[in-house]
Amino acid sequence: MKTLIKNGTIITASDQYQADVLIEDETISTISAPGTKLDALGPIDKTIDARGKWVIPGGIDVHTHMELPFGGTVASDDFETGTIAAAFGGTTTIVDFAVQDQGGTAKQAWASWMSKAEGKAVIDYGFHIILREYSDAIGKEMGDLVKEGVTSFKLFMAYPGVFLMDDASILRTMQRSGEIGATICMHAEAGVPIDLLVKQAIAKGHTAPKYHALTRPPVLEAAGVHRAITLAQVADVPVYIVHVSAVEAMEQISEARDKGLPAYGETCPQYLFLSHDNYEEPGFEGSKYVMTPPLRDKAGWDAMWRALALNDLQVVSTDHCPFCFNGQKDLGKDDFSKIPNGAPGVETRMALLYDGGVRKGKISPTRWIDIASTTPAKIFGLYPKKGTIAPGSDADIVVFDPEKEHTLGVKTLHMRVDYNPYEGRKIRGVSETVLSRGRVVVENGKLQAKPGSGRFIRRAPRTI
Ligand code: URP
Ligand code: ZN
Ligand code: ZN
């Protein structure tokens, strides 16, 4: 099968230029000057005219939680609905989190999440493993999992009694990651003092959603990030800090990098477009924004965008973890600490970053691709198969209309959740045609792929 994408503007993390792209089966085979007679190499089965459009590598979202059990319920998107939504939003690979059960093993976690995804995903996927504890047996499993293409592990400094790992165990897990070439993703917050603040707030009757944010102040996120980077420095390994929300936390990463330490940071659209003000919405509406870490003051948005532009932060993922307003978020109606943490986002990331970042002049088109596709591919061992447009790379390609306007909302989006944090927001930029390994997944606003056509991707160790 040969597909030609002609007349488009290719954008990668390094270049913006006009060229035609020839795809043979699952792979990009040729990139050539516009109008080159590529059919001289043999008949073309499908031609996509991308005149006036951008041709970009598919987005890579390295932080999603499909079907995550959390707070007595389960995230509302499964691997079918969640990957369909991702594809409509221009994302062609996700890396999701498989969770080690209490008393369970890391390999059981992987097997369990493999079966959740099996036969459902329409785009490619990989897994990180969330570890709750460290032991020699788990260290051995980590080595085995790296060989299977599961090359990253998430640890928590938050949620005592549920996920929190003590510092000695974190240090030991980091040392092991250095031995096997794995990457540690850290949920960095000072979880023990936060837990005290939460209990004190509830005891005072401060039960509304906004107290979720008020009990997780920016300095306690920054303290967690500082501690995570210090432990990684002692273990002599890189560390990737997930979902950075506070400027103070971002500055810890930036200062460490200035000292030459291999610290990496990811933020998410919600920390660039939503703010603490959302918790003040009437009634229980604030629960829609209960996520961890929480939304911060909008005064910090510019600093976060600058950090992305200047490479103080390297990645934007989504932390997609949707819970319905009706029937899930309301588990915490009388106690904010019982509101399941998380919000939907897998479908809106690429367009929000384009509209609010590229069009507003905060980041360049190439930087957009870098933070949303190329650098995540490099950090999580997917590059150069994924994360770029080059001969030999997987044909994970999005034809993106940079002018088309659309309105974000439950009615226009595909995520399986009854609200959207950006409801009614008008933005420009639509992922019009989406290819995953050469297969058309989305075209003319319609899903074209079958559940199960996405594949588990064995990832390599990071390449940066
Ligand atoms: O609120 C969030 N972030 N929910 C998902 C779990 C996590 O910590 O990433
Ligand atoms: Zn987390
Ligand atoms: Zn998460």
Coordinates of C-alpha atoms and ligand atoms in Angstrom, one line a residue, residues 63 65 68 70 154 156 159 187 243 291-292 319 321 341-342, ligand 1:
H63 CA 1.0 10.4 30.5
H65 CA -4.6 6.8 32.7
L68 CA -7.3 3.8 36.1
F70 CA -8.7 5.6 41.7
K154 CA 6.6 5.9 38.1
F156 CA 4.9 8.6 44.2
Y159 CA -0.8 9.7 48.8
H187 CA 5.1 12.3 41.1
H243 CA 2.7 17.0 35.8
M291 CA -6.5 16.9 40.0
T292 CA -3.1 16.5 41.6
D319 CA -2.3 13.3 32.6
C321 CA -7.6 10.8 33.8
N341 CA -8.4 13.1 41.1
G342 CA -8.0 13.8 37.4
Ligands
URP1 O1 -5.0 14.0 39.4 C1 -4.3 13.2 38.8 N1 -3.1 13.5 38.4 N2 -4.7 11.9 38.7 C2 -4.0 10.8 38.1 C3 -3.0 10.2 39.0 C4 -1.6 10.9 39.0 O2 -1.1 11.3 40.0 O3 -1.1 11.1 37.9

